[in-house]
Coordinates of C-alpha atoms in Angstrom, one line a residue:
M8 CA 0.0 0.0 0.0
E9 CA 1.3 3.4 -0.9
P10 CA 2.1 5.6 2.1
C11 CA -0.2 8.6 2.6
F12 CA 1.1 12.2 2.4
I13 CA 1.2 12.5 6.2
D14 CA 3.2 9.3 6.5
R15 CA 5.7 10.7 4.0
L16 CA 6.3 13.7 6.2
K17 CA 7.2 11.5 9.2
G18 CA 10.9 11.3 9.7
Q19 CA 11.6 14.4 7.6
P20 CA 14.0 17.0 9.0
L21 CA 12.3 19.6 11.3
W22 CA 13.3 22.5 9.0
L23 CA 11.5 20.9 6.1
L24 CA 8.3 20.5 8.2
V25 CA 8.6 24.2 9.2
V26 CA 9.0 25.3 5.6
F27 CA 6.0 23.1 4.6
A28 CA 3.8 24.6 7.4
L29 CA 4.8 28.2 6.5
G30 CA 4.1 27.5 2.8
S31 CA 0.7 26.1 3.6
V32 CA -0.2 29.0 5.8
S33 CA 1.0 31.5 3.1
L34 CA -1.0 29.6 0.4
L35 CA -4.1 29.6 2.6
K36 CA -3.7 33.3 3.3
F37 CA -3.4 34.1 -0.4
V38 CA -6.5 32.0 -1.3
L39 CA -8.5 33.9 1.4
V40 CA -7.3 37.2 0.1
I41 CA -8.5 36.3 -3.4
L42 CA -11.8 35.1 -2.2
Q43 CA -12.4 38.2 -0.1
W44 CA -11.5 40.4 -3.2
V45 CA -14.0 38.5 -5.3
Y46 CA -16.7 38.8 -2.7
V47 CA -16.3 42.6 -2.1
S48 CA -15.8 43.4 -5.8
F49 CA -18.6 41.3 -7.3
L50 CA -20.8 39.7 -4.7
R51 CA -21.2 42.0 -1.8
P52 CA -24.5 44.0 -2.0
G53 CA -24.4 47.7 -1.8
K54 CA -26.1 49.3 1.2
N55 CA -29.5 51.0 1.1
L56 CA -28.3 54.6 1.0
K57 CA -31.8 55.9 1.9
K58 CA -31.3 54.5 5.4
Y59 CA -28.7 57.3 6.0
G60 CA -31.2 60.0 5.0
S61 CA -33.3 61.0 2.1
W62 CA -30.9 63.7 0.8
A63 CA -27.4 63.6 -0.6
L64 CA -25.1 66.5 -1.0
V65 CA -22.5 66.5 -3.8
T66 CA -19.7 69.1 -4.3
G67 CA -18.1 69.6 -7.6
S68 CA -21.3 68.2 -9.1
T69 CA -21.3 69.8 -12.5
D70 CA -18.4 67.9 -14.1
G71 CA -16.5 64.6 -13.8
I72 CA -16.9 62.2 -11.0
G73 CA -19.2 64.5 -9.0
K74 CA -21.7 64.7 -11.9
G75 CA -21.6 60.9 -12.2
F76 CA -22.4 60.6 -8.5
A77 CA -25.3 63.0 -8.8
F78 CA -26.9 60.9 -11.5
Q79 CA -26.3 57.6 -9.7
L80 CA -27.6 58.9 -6.4
A81 CA -30.7 60.2 -8.1
R82 CA -31.1 56.8 -9.7
K83 CA -31.2 55.3 -6.2
G84 CA -34.0 57.7 -5.3
L85 CA -32.1 60.2 -3.2
N86 CA -33.0 63.9 -3.3
L87 CA -30.0 66.1 -4.1
V88 CA -28.2 69.2 -3.0
L89 CA -25.8 70.1 -5.9
V90 CA -22.9 72.3 -5.1
G91 CA -20.8 74.0 -7.7
R92 CA -19.4 77.4 -8.7
N93 CA -21.2 77.8 -12.1
P94 CA -24.9 78.5 -11.8
D95 CA -25.6 77.7 -15.5
K96 CA -23.9 74.3 -15.2
L97 CA -25.8 73.6 -12.0
K98 CA -29.1 74.3 -13.8
D99 CA -28.1 72.1 -16.7
V100 CA -27.2 69.1 -14.5
S101 CA -30.4 69.7 -12.4
D102 CA -32.6 69.8 -15.5
S103 CA -31.0 66.7 -16.9
I104 CA -31.5 64.8 -13.7
H105 CA -35.1 66.0 -13.5
S106 CA -35.8 64.9 -17.1
K107 CA -34.5 61.4 -16.2
Y108 CA -35.7 61.0 -12.7
G109 CA -38.7 63.3 -12.4
K110 CA -39.6 62.8 -8.8
I111 CA -36.3 63.8 -7.4
Q112 CA -36.1 67.0 -5.4
I113 CA -33.0 69.1 -6.2
K114 CA -31.6 72.1 -4.6
T115 CA -28.5 74.0 -6.0
V116 CA -26.0 76.0 -4.1
V117 CA -23.4 78.2 -5.8
V118 CA -20.0 78.0 -4.0
D119 CA -16.7 79.2 -5.5
F120 CA -14.2 77.1 -3.5
S121 CA -11.4 79.2 -4.9
G122 CA -13.1 82.4 -3.7
D123 CA -15.0 83.3 -0.6
I124 CA -15.5 79.8 0.9
D125 CA -17.0 81.0 4.1
E126 CA -19.7 82.9 2.4
G127 CA -20.5 79.9 0.2
I128 CA -20.6 77.6 3.2
K129 CA -23.0 79.9 4.9
G130 CA -25.4 79.7 1.9
M131 CA -25.0 75.9 1.9
E132 CA -25.8 75.7 5.6
E133 CA -29.0 77.7 5.0
T134 CA -30.0 75.5 2.1
I135 CA -29.6 72.2 4.0
E136 CA -31.2 73.4 7.3
G137 CA -34.0 71.0 8.1
L138 CA -32.9 68.5 5.5
D139 CA -31.8 65.0 6.5
V140 CA -28.6 65.0 4.5
G141 CA -27.5 61.4 4.9
V142 CA -24.9 61.2 2.2
L143 CA -22.1 63.7 1.6
I144 CA -19.8 63.3 -1.4
N145 CA -16.8 65.6 -1.1
N146 CA -15.7 65.5 -4.7
V147 CA -14.6 69.1 -5.4
G148 CA -11.0 69.4 -6.3
V149 CA -8.5 70.9 -8.7
S150 CA -5.2 69.7 -10.2
Y151 CA -2.4 71.2 -12.3
P152 CA -3.2 72.3 -15.8
Y153 CA -0.2 70.1 -16.7
A154 CA 2.8 68.7 -14.9
R155 CA 5.4 71.1 -13.6
F156 CA 8.3 71.2 -11.1
F157 CA 7.4 72.6 -7.7
H158 CA 9.3 75.8 -8.3
E159 CA 7.3 76.4 -11.5
V160 CA 3.9 76.4 -9.6
E161 CA 2.4 79.8 -9.8
E162 CA 1.3 81.4 -6.5
E163 CA -2.4 81.5 -7.6
L164 CA -2.4 77.8 -8.5
L165 CA -0.6 76.9 -5.3
K166 CA -3.3 78.8 -3.3
N167 CA -6.1 77.2 -5.2
L168 CA -4.8 73.7 -4.7
V169 CA -4.7 74.0 -1.0
K170 CA -7.9 76.1 -0.7
V171 CA -10.1 73.9 -2.9
N172 CA -8.7 70.5 -2.1
V173 CA -8.0 70.9 1.6
E174 CA -10.0 73.8 3.0
G175 CA -13.1 73.1 0.8
T176 CA -13.4 69.5 1.8
T177 CA -12.8 70.3 5.5
K178 CA -15.3 73.1 5.8
V179 CA -18.1 71.3 3.9
T180 CA -17.6 68.3 6.2
K181 CA -17.7 70.5 9.2
A182 CA -20.9 72.1 8.0
V183 CA -22.8 68.8 7.2
L184 CA -21.5 66.6 10.1
P185 CA -23.5 68.2 13.0
G186 CA -26.8 67.2 11.4
M187 CA -25.6 63.6 11.0
L188 CA -24.5 63.5 14.6
Q189 CA -27.9 64.8 15.7
R190 CA -29.6 62.0 13.6
K191 CA -26.9 59.4 14.6
K192 CA -26.5 58.3 11.0
G193 CA -24.7 59.4 7.8
A194 CA -22.1 58.5 5.2
I195 CA -19.3 60.8 4.2
V196 CA -17.3 60.0 1.1
N197 CA -14.1 62.0 0.3
I198 CA -12.6 61.5 -3.1
G199 CA -8.8 60.9 -2.7
S200 CA -6.4 60.0 -5.4
G201 CA -4.0 57.2 -6.4
A202 CA -1.4 59.9 -6.7
A203 CA -1.3 60.1 -2.9
I204 CA -1.9 56.5 -1.9
V205 CA -1.3 54.0 -4.7
I206 CA 2.0 55.2 -6.0
P207 CA 5.0 56.1 -3.8
S208 CA 5.4 59.6 -5.3
D209 CA 3.9 61.8 -7.9
P210 CA 6.7 64.0 -9.2
L211 CA 5.7 67.2 -11.0
Y212 CA 2.4 67.0 -9.2
A213 CA 3.8 67.3 -5.7
V214 CA 1.2 69.8 -4.2
Y215 CA -1.8 68.0 -5.7
A216 CA -0.6 64.7 -4.3
A217 CA 0.1 66.2 -0.9
T218 CA -3.5 67.7 -0.7
K219 CA -4.9 64.3 -1.6
A220 CA -2.7 62.7 1.1
Y221 CA -4.4 65.1 3.5
I222 CA -7.8 63.8 2.3
D223 CA -6.8 60.3 3.0
Q224 CA -5.6 60.9 6.6
F225 CA -8.5 63.2 7.3
S226 CA -11.0 60.6 6.2
T227 CA -9.4 57.6 8.0
S228 CA -9.1 59.6 11.2
L229 CA -12.8 60.8 11.1
H230 CA -13.8 57.2 10.4
V231 CA -12.3 56.2 13.8
E232 CA -13.8 59.3 15.5
Y233 CA -17.4 58.8 14.4
K234 CA -18.0 55.2 13.6
K235 CA -19.6 54.7 17.0
N236 CA -22.0 57.5 16.2
G237 CA -23.4 55.7 13.2
I238 CA -21.4 57.8 10.7
D239 CA -19.4 56.0 8.0
V240 CA -16.5 58.0 6.7
Q241 CA -14.7 56.7 3.7
C242 CA -11.8 57.8 1.4
Q243 CA -12.3 56.5 -2.1
V244 CA -9.1 56.2 -4.2
P245 CA -9.8 56.3 -7.9
L246 CA -7.0 55.9 -10.4
Y247 CA -7.6 57.4 -13.9
V248 CA -11.2 58.2 -14.8
A249 CA -12.3 59.7 -18.1
T250 CA -12.7 63.3 -16.9
K251 CA -11.6 66.8 -18.0
M252 CA -9.3 67.1 -15.0
A253 CA -7.5 63.9 -16.1
S254 CA -7.5 65.1 -19.7
I255 CA -8.9 61.7 -20.8
R256 CA -11.9 61.8 -23.2
R257 CA -12.5 58.1 -23.8
S258 CA -13.2 55.4 -21.3
S259 CA -11.6 52.0 -21.4
F260 CA -11.2 48.8 -19.3
F261 CA -8.8 50.5 -16.9
V262 CA -10.2 54.0 -17.3
P263 CA -14.0 54.1 -16.5
S264 CA -16.5 56.7 -17.6
I265 CA -17.8 59.0 -14.8
D266 CA -21.0 56.9 -14.7
G267 CA -19.1 53.7 -14.6
Y268 CA -17.0 54.8 -11.7
A269 CA -20.0 56.3 -9.8
R270 CA -22.0 53.1 -10.2
A271 CA -19.1 51.1 -8.7
A272 CA -18.5 53.7 -6.0
L273 CA -22.0 53.6 -4.6
R274 CA -21.7 49.9 -3.9
W275 CA -18.8 50.6 -1.5
I276 CA -20.3 53.4 0.5
G277 CA -20.5 52.4 4.2
Y278 CA -17.9 49.7 4.1
E279 CA -14.1 50.1 4.3
P280 CA -12.6 53.4 5.4
R281 CA -10.3 53.4 2.3
C282 CA -11.2 51.7 -0.9
T283 CA -10.7 51.6 -4.7
P284 CA -14.3 50.9 -5.9
Y285 CA -13.6 50.2 -9.6
W286 CA -12.2 46.7 -9.6
P287 CA -9.8 47.0 -12.5
H288 CA -8.1 49.8 -10.5
S289 CA -7.5 47.4 -7.7
L290 CA -5.7 45.1 -10.1
L291 CA -3.4 48.0 -11.1
W292 CA -2.9 48.8 -7.4
C293 CA -1.8 45.2 -6.7
L294 CA 0.6 45.3 -9.7
L295 CA 2.1 48.5 -8.5
Y296 CA 2.5 47.1 -5.0
L297 CA 4.6 44.3 -6.4
L298 CA 7.0 46.7 -8.2
P299 CA 10.0 48.4 -6.5
D300 CA 9.3 52.0 -5.6
C301 CA 12.4 53.2 -7.5
L302 CA 11.0 51.7 -10.7
I303 CA 7.6 53.3 -10.2
D304 CA 9.2 56.6 -9.3
E305 CA 11.4 56.6 -12.5
G306 CA 8.5 55.6 -14.7
R307 CA 6.2 58.3 -13.2
L308 CA 8.9 61.0 -13.6
R309 CA 9.3 60.1 -17.3
Y310 CA 5.6 60.2 -17.8
S311 CA 5.2 63.6 -16.0
L312 CA 8.1 65.1 -17.9
A313 CA 6.4 64.2 -21.2
I314 CA 3.2 65.8 -20.1
R315 CA 5.1 68.9 -19.0
K316 CA 6.8 69.2 -22.4
R317 CA 3.4 68.9 -24.2
G318 CA 1.9 71.5 -21.9
Q319 CA 4.8 74.0 -22.5
L320 CA 4.5 73.6 -26.2
K321 CA 0.8 74.2 -26.0
D322 CA 1.3 77.4 -24.0
A323 CA 4.0 78.6 -26.4
R324 CA 1.6 78.2 -29.4
K325 CA -1.0 80.2 -27.5
K326 CA 1.5 83.1 -27.1
E327 CA 2.4 83.2 -30.8

């Protein structure tokens, strides 16, 4: 009779048994990680967002990811407070949502996050007074027109990056949070960036990446502070999405449309404090995690230098 596998292990050196045990544990851990990824990416149901409240507030709602969120939240039956700096665009988005989801209530608030934020926040607070705003999407943000070295960043751009990305998100959160605390429920989603979390550095976009690193730490800290109060705070970390800010017009497998990203994003609200909702992005994150930092840094630098060169040529043609 052939000896079984366990019998074969008997009498083997201790080091071999230890290696076998460690290998088995590592394999089991890997399998469990894959199974968990499959579950959260494809099988786990999204939460009923109406349980947080009947209203959702979206900043930066006239373009890009914010606009995608607005439409997808309306599809889920939530009433909307749309915040943006351009009243004409706010009306266009509001009319488009009304034409598609007629029963949705929509309020618009004009806030120029690069201007007088405090005045805009005051108007926003007046608008949401008495509304059970259960979902907050802090999407507003700005980036560089194109890549540039830190010493080339103009004073106005530097000010706007910090004011819009950091101060804007912080003050909107502070304005909406008290109502959630009073009702003991709510979901806050802050849009971070792979530039601050997925890759080890983002050369030629240093200030933008730094502001998004603030968003990540701000979000995860608030998650710990308020989870016992029934408030779920989450930092979503998209990679490239087909938006004007990313200068990408066409979507693809690894670059979703704004609606494609927003559909995926809604399924993750209320779960992990940090996540990458669009599952192909998580594959890229995993691949980048396996590569040496120095290799990623060098590749990112070359990529950014190419963008800088194209941007400089475009600026030169405008001056001619």
